[in-house]
PDB file of N, CA and C in Angstrom:
ATOM      1  N   MET A1473       0.958  -1.112   0.076  1.00  0.00           N
ATOM      2  CA  MET A1473      -0.095  -0.068   0.013  1.00  0.00           C
ATOM      3  C   MET A1473       0.908   1.377  -0.008  1.00  0.00           C
ATOM      4  N   SER A1474       0.554   2.249  -0.764  1.00  0.00           N
ATOM      5  CA  SER A1474       1.390   3.419  -0.938  1.00  0.00           C
ATOM      6  C   SER A1474       1.132   4.419   0.252  1.00  0.00           C
ATOM      7  N   GLU A1475       1.926   5.538   0.273  1.00  0.00           N
ATOM      8  CA  GLU A1475       1.802   6.415   1.361  1.00  0.00           C
ATOM      9  C   GLU A1475       0.868   7.540   0.996  1.00  0.00           C
ATOM     10  N   HIS A1476       0.569   7.700  -0.285  1.00  0.00           N
ATOM     11  CA  HIS A1476      -0.402   8.925  -0.692  1.00  0.00           C
ATOM     12  C   HIS A1476      -1.570   8.332  -1.526  1.00  0.00           C
ATOM     13  N   TRP A1477      -2.542   9.197  -1.446  1.00  0.00           N
ATOM     14  CA  TRP A1477      -3.731   9.066  -2.473  1.00  0.00           C
ATOM     15  C   TRP A1477      -3.595  10.094  -3.461  1.00  0.00           C
ATOM     16  N   ARG A1478      -4.090   9.937  -4.825  1.00  0.00           N
ATOM     17  CA  ARG A1478      -3.884  11.003  -5.835  1.00  0.00           C
ATOM     18  C   ARG A1478      -5.532  11.245  -6.108  1.00  0.00           C
ATOM     19  N   TYR A1479      -5.666  12.437  -6.037  1.00  0.00           N
ATOM     20  CA  TYR A1479      -7.038  12.891  -6.438  1.00  0.00           C
ATOM     21  C   TYR A1479      -6.923  14.078  -7.444  1.00  0.00           C
ATOM     22  N   PRO A1480      -7.968  14.007  -8.387  1.00  0.00           N
ATOM     23  CA  PRO A1480      -8.087  15.102  -9.380  1.00  0.00           C
ATOM     24  C   PRO A1480      -8.643  16.341  -8.605  1.00  0.00           C
ATOM     25  N   ALA A1481      -8.096  17.462  -9.228  1.00  0.00           N
ATOM     26  CA  ALA A1481      -8.671  18.754  -8.655  1.00  0.00           C
ATOM     27  C   ALA A1481      -9.008  19.722  -9.890  1.00  0.00           C
ATOM     28  N   ARG A1482      -9.610  20.742  -9.572  1.00  0.00           N
ATOM     29  CA  ARG A1482     -10.005  21.739 -10.418  1.00  0.00           C
ATOM     30  C   ARG A1482      -9.904  23.035  -9.786  1.00  0.00           C
ATOM     31  N   VAL A1483      -9.271  24.166 -10.445  1.00  0.00           N
ATOM     32  CA  VAL A1483      -9.188  25.574  -9.676  1.00  0.00           C
ATOM     33  C   VAL A1483     -10.692  26.165  -9.840  1.00  0.00           C
ATOM     34  N   LEU A1484     -11.174  26.562  -8.714  1.00  0.00           N
ATOM     35  CA  LEU A1484     -12.365  27.388  -8.659  1.00  0.00           C
ATOM     36  C   LEU A1484     -12.045  28.862  -8.901  1.00  0.00           C
ATOM     37  N   GLY A1485     -10.949  29.116  -8.187  1.00  0.00           N
ATOM     38  CA  GLY A1485     -10.539  30.722  -8.129  1.00  0.00           C
ATOM     39  C   GLY A1485     -10.431  31.061  -6.698  1.00  0.00           C
ATOM     40  N   CYS A1486     -10.698  32.476  -6.528  1.00  0.00           N
ATOM     41  CA  CYS A1486     -10.650  32.959  -5.239  1.00  0.00           C
ATOM     42  C   CYS A1486      -9.340  33.030  -4.502  1.00  0.00           C
ATOM     43  N   LEU A1487      -8.260  33.748  -5.093  1.00  0.00           N
ATOM     44  CA  LEU A1487      -6.971  33.729  -4.468  1.00  0.00           C
ATOM     45  C   LEU A1487      -7.148  34.758  -3.241  1.00  0.00           C
ATOM     46  N   ARG A1488      -6.961  34.273  -1.918  1.00  0.00           N
ATOM     47  CA  ARG A1488      -7.046  35.061  -0.786  1.00  0.00           C
ATOM     48  C   ARG A1488      -6.029  34.537   0.346  1.00  0.00           C
ATOM     49  N   ASN A1489      -5.607  35.324   1.043  1.00  0.00           N
ATOM     50  CA  ASN A1489      -4.748  34.917   2.083  1.00  0.00           C
ATOM     51  C   ASN A1489      -3.758  33.809   1.669  1.00  0.00           C
ATOM     52  N   GLY A1490      -3.118  33.959   0.592  1.00  0.00           N
ATOM     53  CA  GLY A1490      -2.133  33.041  -0.044  1.00  0.00           C
ATOM     54  C   GLY A1490      -2.643  31.567  -0.394  1.00  0.00           C
ATOM     55  N   GLU A1491      -3.971  31.500  -0.674  1.00  0.00           N
ATOM     56  CA  GLU A1491      -4.518  30.207  -0.828  1.00  0.00           C
ATOM     57  C   GLU A1491      -5.485  30.298  -2.060  1.00  0.00           C
ATOM     58  N   ILE A1492      -5.550  29.345  -2.997  1.00  0.00           N
ATOM     59  CA  ILE A1492      -6.605  29.183  -4.039  1.00  0.00           C
ATOM     60  C   ILE A1492      -7.630  28.163  -3.669  1.00  0.00           C
ATOM     61  N   THR A1493      -8.802  28.519  -3.979  1.00  0.00           N
ATOM     62  CA  THR A1493      -9.852  27.569  -3.704  1.00  0.00           C
ATOM     63  C   THR A1493      -9.927  26.454  -4.971  1.00  0.00           C
ATOM     64  N   VAL A1494      -9.862  25.289  -4.659  1.00  0.00           N
ATOM     65  CA  VAL A1494     -10.026  24.215  -5.497  1.00  0.00           C
ATOM     66  C   VAL A1494     -11.285  23.119  -5.202  1.00  0.00           C
ATOM     67  N   ILE A1495     -11.535  22.402  -6.247  1.00  0.00           N
ATOM     68  CA  ILE A1495     -12.675  21.443  -5.963  1.00  0.00           C
ATOM     69  C   ILE A1495     -11.918  20.059  -6.214  1.00  0.00           C
ATOM     70  N   LEU A1496     -12.004  19.252  -5.311  1.00  0.00           N
ATOM     71  CA  LEU A1496     -11.448  17.881  -5.363  1.00  0.00           C
ATOM     72  C   LEU A1496     -12.523  16.935  -5.955  1.00  0.00           C
ATOM     73  N   CYS A1497     -11.974  15.955  -6.783  1.00  0.00           N
ATOM     74  CA  CYS A1497     -12.949  15.062  -7.421  1.00  0.00           C
ATOM     75  C   CYS A1497     -14.177  15.687  -8.145  1.00  0.00           C
ATOM     76  N   ALA A1498     -13.922  16.751  -8.727  1.00  0.00           N
ATOM     77  CA  ALA A1498     -14.980  17.446  -9.543  1.00  0.00           C
ATOM     78  C   ALA A1498     -15.482  16.375 -10.608  1.00  0.00           C
ATOM     79  N   GLY A1499     -16.541  16.290 -10.896  1.00  0.00           N
ATOM     80  CA  GLY A1499     -17.128  15.615 -12.014  1.00  0.00           C
ATOM     81  C   GLY A1499     -16.873  14.031 -11.992  1.00  0.00           C
ATOM     82  N   MET A1500     -16.836  13.540 -10.739  1.00  0.00           N
ATOM     83  CA  MET A1500     -16.653  12.115 -10.540  1.00  0.00           C
ATOM     84  C   MET A1500     -18.008  11.492 -10.106  1.00  0.00           C
ATOM     85  N   GLY A1501     -19.009  12.066 -10.300  1.00  0.00           N
ATOM     86  CA  GLY A1501     -20.250  11.489 -10.038  1.00  0.00           C
ATOM     87  C   GLY A1501     -20.715  11.627  -8.576  1.00  0.00           C
ATOM     88  N   LEU A1502     -20.027  12.390  -7.868  1.00  0.00           N
ATOM     89  CA  LEU A1502     -20.464  12.683  -6.396  1.00  0.00           C
ATOM     90  C   LEU A1502     -21.540  13.485  -6.358  1.00  0.00           C
ATOM     91  N   VAL A1503     -22.457  13.274  -5.444  1.00  0.00           N
ATOM     92  CA  VAL A1503     -23.694  14.071  -5.331  1.00  0.00           C
ATOM     93  C   VAL A1503     -23.439  15.594  -5.214  1.00  0.00           C
ATOM     94  N   ASP A1504     -22.475  15.921  -4.452  1.00  0.00           N
ATOM     95  CA  ASP A1504     -22.118  17.352  -4.271  1.00  0.00           C
ATOM     96  C   ASP A1504     -21.222  18.023  -5.243  1.00  0.00           C
ATOM     97  N   GLY A1505     -20.804  17.308  -6.097  1.00  0.00           N
ATOM     98  CA  GLY A1505     -20.016  17.561  -7.292  1.00  0.00           C
ATOM     99  C   GLY A1505     -18.613  17.757  -6.878  1.00  0.00           C
ATOM    100  N   GLY A1506     -18.099  17.392  -5.760  1.00  0.00           N
ATOM    101  CA  GLY A1506     -16.840  17.382  -5.248  1.00  0.00           C
ATOM    102  C   GLY A1506     -16.640  18.149  -4.016  1.00  0.00           C
ATOM    103  N   ARG A1507     -15.326  18.097  -3.367  1.00  0.00           N
ATOM    104  CA  ARG A1507     -15.209  18.826  -2.253  1.00  0.00           C
ATOM    105  C   ARG A1507     -14.455  20.016  -2.320  1.00  0.00           C
ATOM    106  N   GLN A1508     -14.873  21.202  -1.861  1.00  0.00           N
ATOM    107  CA  GLN A1508     -14.240  22.429  -2.077  1.00  0.00           C
ATOM    108  C   GLN A1508     -13.195  22.511  -0.914  1.00  0.00           C
ATOM    109  N   THR A1509     -11.996  22.926  -1.147  1.00  0.00           N
ATOM    110  CA  THR A1509     -10.875  23.105  -0.200  1.00  0.00           C
ATOM    111  C   THR A1509     -10.039  24.181  -0.711  1.00  0.00           C
ATOM    112  N   GLU A1510      -9.069  24.571   0.096  1.00  0.00           N
ATOM    113  CA  GLU A1510      -8.099  25.552  -0.169  1.00  0.00           C
ATOM    114  C   GLU A1510      -6.604  24.829  -0.189  1.00  0.00           C
ATOM    115  N   LEU A1511      -5.976  25.361  -1.160  1.00  0.00           N
ATOM    116  CA  LEU A1511      -4.539  25.018  -1.320  1.00  0.00           C
ATOM    117  C   LEU A1511      -3.615  26.226  -1.213  1.00  0.00           C
ATOM    118  N   PRO A1512      -2.448  25.938  -0.594  1.00  0.00           N
ATOM    119  CA  PRO A1512      -1.462  27.119  -0.605  1.00  0.00           C
ATOM    120  C   PRO A1512      -1.087  27.452  -2.038  1.00  0.00           C
ATOM    121  N   VAL A1513      -1.126  28.706  -2.431  1.00  0.00           N
ATOM    122  CA  VAL A1513      -0.801  28.998  -3.710  1.00  0.00           C
ATOM    123  C   VAL A1513       0.590  28.491  -4.195  1.00  0.00           C
ATOM    124  N   HIS A1514       1.607  28.556  -3.390  1.00  0.00           N
ATOM    125  CA  HIS A1514       2.968  28.050  -3.746  1.00  0.00           C
ATOM    126  C   HIS A1514       3.087  26.699  -4.066  1.00  0.00           C
ATOM    127  N   MET A1515       2.104  25.861  -3.787  1.00  0.00           N
ATOM    128  CA  MET A1515       2.047  24.357  -4.172  1.00  0.00           C
ATOM    129  C   MET A1515       1.572  24.202  -5.721  1.00  0.00           C
ATOM    130  N   ILE A1516       0.930  25.280  -6.257  1.00  0.00           N
ATOM    131  CA  ILE A1516       0.341  25.150  -7.587  1.00  0.00           C
ATOM    132  C   ILE A1516       1.273  25.925  -8.534  1.00  0.00           C
ATOM    133  N   PRO A1517       1.799  25.161  -9.594  1.00  0.00           N
ATOM    134  CA  PRO A1517       2.387  25.839 -10.588  1.00  0.00           C
ATOM    135  C   PRO A1517       1.827  27.164 -11.234  1.00  0.00           C
ATOM    136  N   PHE A1518       2.626  28.159 -11.672  1.00  0.00           N
ATOM    137  CA  PHE A1518       1.776  29.448 -12.056  1.00  0.00           C
ATOM    138  C   PHE A1518       0.929  29.012 -13.179  1.00  0.00           C
ATOM    139  N   ASP A1519       1.184  28.324 -14.160  1.00  0.00           N
ATOM    140  CA  ASP A1519       0.238  28.096 -15.256  1.00  0.00           C
ATOM    141  C   ASP A1519      -0.982  27.305 -14.830  1.00  0.00           C
ATOM    142  N   LEU A1520      -0.959  26.813 -13.743  1.00  0.00           N
ATOM    143  CA  LEU A1520      -2.123  26.021 -13.391  1.00  0.00           C
ATOM    144  C   LEU A1520      -3.157  26.785 -12.505  1.00  0.00           C
ATOM    145  N   ARG A1521      -2.947  28.109 -12.174  1.00  0.00           N
ATOM    146  CA  ARG A1521      -3.536  28.906 -11.181  1.00  0.00           C
ATOM    147  C   ARG A1521      -4.966  29.440 -11.643  1.00  0.00           C
ATOM    148  N   MET A1522      -5.159  29.311 -12.886  1.00  0.00           N
ATOM    149  CA  MET A1522      -6.280  29.951 -13.661  1.00  0.00           C
ATOM    150  C   MET A1522      -7.634  29.171 -13.265  1.00  0.00           C
ATOM    151  N   PRO A1523      -8.770  29.659 -13.183  1.00  0.00           N
ATOM    152  CA  PRO A1523      -9.954  29.067 -13.070  1.00  0.00           C
ATOM    153  C   PRO A1523     -10.113  27.933 -14.070  1.00  0.00           C
ATOM    154  N   ASN A1524     -10.660  26.807 -13.679  1.00  0.00           N
ATOM    155  CA  ASN A1524     -10.849  25.567 -14.402  1.00  0.00           C
ATOM    156  C   ASN A1524      -9.697  24.932 -14.852  1.00  0.00           C
ATOM    157  N   SER A1525      -8.477  25.311 -14.359  1.00  0.00           N
ATOM    158  CA  SER A1525      -7.369  24.481 -14.723  1.00  0.00           C
ATOM    159  C   SER A1525      -7.398  23.153 -13.885  1.00  0.00           C
ATOM    160  N   GLU A1526      -6.992  22.101 -14.319  1.00  0.00           N
ATOM    161  CA  GLU A1526      -7.092  20.639 -13.789  1.00  0.00           C
ATOM    162  C   GLU A1526      -5.689  20.264 -13.429  1.00  0.00           C
ATOM    163  N   PHE A1527      -5.541  19.636 -12.399  1.00  0.00           N
ATOM    164  CA  PHE A1527      -4.378  18.928 -12.007  1.00  0.00           C
ATOM    165  C   PHE A1527      -4.712  17.757 -10.970  1.00  0.00           C
ATOM    166  N   ASP A1528      -3.747  17.036 -10.448  1.00  0.00           N
ATOM    167  CA  ASP A1528      -3.949  16.043  -9.377  1.00  0.00           C
ATOM    168  C   ASP A1528      -3.098  16.509  -8.069  1.00  0.00           C
ATOM    169  N   VAL A1529      -3.766  16.236  -6.914  1.00  0.00           N
ATOM    170  CA  VAL A1529      -3.183  16.629  -5.796  1.00  0.00           C
ATOM    171  C   VAL A1529      -2.782  15.209  -5.059  1.00  0.00           C
ATOM    172  N   LEU A1530      -1.741  15.172  -4.255  1.00  0.00           N
ATOM    173  CA  LEU A1530      -1.432  14.065  -3.609  1.00  0.00           C
ATOM    174  C   LEU A1530      -1.720  14.419  -2.067  1.00  0.00           C
ATOM    175  N   LEU A1531      -2.229  13.451  -1.368  1.00  0.00           N
ATOM    176  CA  LEU A1531      -2.660  13.586   0.016  1.00  0.00           C
ATOM    177  C   LEU A1531      -1.963  12.462   0.858  1.00  0.00           C
ATOM    178  N   ASP A1532      -1.434  12.711   2.032  1.00  0.00           N
ATOM    179  CA  ASP A1532      -0.851  11.883   2.826  1.00  0.00           C
ATOM    180  C   ASP A1532      -1.862  11.048   3.407  1.00  0.00           C
ATOM    181  N   ARG A1533      -1.719   9.647   3.376  1.00  0.00           N
ATOM    182  CA  ARG A1533      -2.872   8.783   3.732  1.00  0.00           C
ATOM    183  C   ARG A1533      -2.924   8.938   5.527  1.00  0.00           C
ATOM    184  N   VAL A1534      -1.955   9.220   6.069  1.00  0.00           N
ATOM    185  CA  VAL A1534      -1.911   9.241   7.631  1.00  0.00           C
ATOM    186  C   VAL A1534      -2.340  10.574   8.146  1.00  0.00           C
ATOM    187  N   SER A1535      -1.757  11.670   7.599  1.00  0.00           N
ATOM    188  CA  SER A1535      -2.138  12.886   8.127  1.00  0.00           C
ATOM    189  C   SER A1535      -3.219  13.641   7.415  1.00  0.00           C
ATOM    190  N   GLY A1536      -3.435  13.199   6.197  1.00  0.00           N
ATOM    191  CA  GLY A1536      -4.511  13.990   5.336  1.00  0.00           C
ATOM    192  C   GLY A1536      -4.010  15.282   4.786  1.00  0.00           C
ATOM    193  N   HIS A1537      -2.775  15.648   4.831  1.00  0.00           N
ATOM    194  CA  HIS A1537      -2.377  16.930   4.350  1.00  0.00           C
ATOM    195  C   HIS A1537      -1.937  16.846   2.891  1.00  0.00           C
ATOM    196  N   PHE A1538      -2.207  17.881   2.299  1.00  0.00           N
ATOM    197  CA  PHE A1538      -1.735  17.998   0.871  1.00  0.00           C
ATOM    198  C   PHE A1538      -0.268  17.863   0.881  1.00  0.00           C
ATOM    199  N   VAL A1539       0.351  17.145  -0.013  1.00  0.00           N
ATOM    200  CA  VAL A1539       1.875  16.841  -0.230  1.00  0.00           C
ATOM    201  C   VAL A1539       2.473  17.423  -1.426  1.00  0.00           C
ATOM    202  N   LYS A1540       1.676  17.378  -2.526  1.00  0.00           N
ATOM    203  CA  LYS A1540       2.242  17.860  -3.770  1.00  0.00           C
ATOM    204  C   LYS A1540       1.131  17.954  -4.900  1.00  0.00           C
ATOM    205  N   VAL A1541       1.252  18.934  -5.871  1.00  0.00           N
ATOM    206  CA  VAL A1541       0.545  19.066  -6.954  1.00  0.00           C
ATOM    207  C   VAL A1541       1.127  18.463  -7.981  1.00  0.00           C
ATOM    208  N   LEU A1542       0.486  17.494  -8.851  1.00  0.00           N
ATOM    209  CA  LEU A1542       0.946  16.978  -9.973  1.00  0.00           C
ATOM    210  C   LEU A1542       0.108  17.347 -11.197  1.00  0.00           C
ATOM    211  N   ARG A1543       0.953  17.483 -12.365  1.00  0.00           N
ATOM    212  CA  ARG A1543       0.141  17.802 -13.728  1.00  0.00           C
ATOM    213  C   ARG A1543      -0.486  16.430 -14.062  1.00  0.00           C
ATOM    214  N   LYS A1544      -1.652  16.493 -14.662  1.00  0.00           N
ATOM    215  CA  LYS A1544      -2.305  15.289 -15.300  1.00  0.00           C
ATOM    216  C   LYS A1544      -1.509  14.149 -15.745  1.00  0.00           C
ATOM    217  N   ASP A1545      -0.372  14.582 -16.690  1.00  0.00           N
ATOM    218  CA  ASP A1545       0.220  13.560 -17.141  1.00  0.00           C
ATOM    219  C   ASP A1545       1.561  13.162 -16.359  1.00  0.00           C
ATOM    220  N   GLU A1546       1.659  13.753 -15.204  1.00  0.00           N
ATOM    221  CA  GLU A1546       2.966  13.442 -14.492  1.00  0.00           C
ATOM    222  C   GLU A1546       2.836  12.097 -13.887  1.00  0.00           C
ATOM    223  N   ILE A1547       3.829  11.464 -13.874  1.00  0.00           N
ATOM    224  CA  ILE A1547       3.756  10.125 -13.110  1.00  0.00           C
ATOM    225  C   ILE A1547       4.429  10.147 -11.737  1.00  0.00           C
ATOM    226  N   TYR A1548       3.733   9.701 -10.778  1.00  0.00           N
ATOM    227  CA  TYR A1548       4.256   9.511  -9.436  1.00  0.00           C
ATOM    228  C   TYR A1548       3.919   8.182  -8.936  1.00  0.00           C
ATOM    229  N   LEU A1549       4.922   7.427  -8.555  1.00  0.00           N
ATOM    230  CA  LEU A1549       4.639   5.887  -8.486  1.00  0.00           C
ATOM    231  C   LEU A1549       4.170   5.566  -7.184  1.00  0.00           C
ATOM    232  N   ASP A1550       4.355   6.351  -6.072  1.00  0.00           N
ATOM    233  CA  ASP A1550       3.996   6.129  -4.656  1.00  0.00           C
ATOM    234  C   ASP A1550       2.667   6.718  -4.231  1.00  0.00           C
ATOM    235  N   CYS A1551       1.564   6.157  -5.285  1.00  0.00           N
ATOM    236  CA  CYS A1551       0.290   6.568  -4.867  1.00  0.00           C
ATOM    237  C   CYS A1551      -0.754   5.795  -5.436  1.00  0.00           C
ATOM    238  N   ASP A1552      -2.029   5.792  -4.759  1.00  0.00           N
ATOM    239  CA  ASP A1552      -3.034   4.885  -5.367  1.00  0.00           C
ATOM    240  C   ASP A1552      -4.079   5.760  -6.087  1.00  0.00           C
TER     241      ASP A1552
END
């Protein structure tokens, strides 16, 4: 079992207090349309900070903290 979970994310917008609002698991058939959360702006590459930009985020299985932002085509072996 890997140390991280990989979830799709989409930028909603609203840069404030150094954080950008994103939606996790958007469009995956969830009733609420995904989970809205905040990510520190420094974690997101500059070209992916625009509204509707899509990328993946890694969450630590134990702590539940965001570890890294990955591009859709970026390979990361230690995740489910």
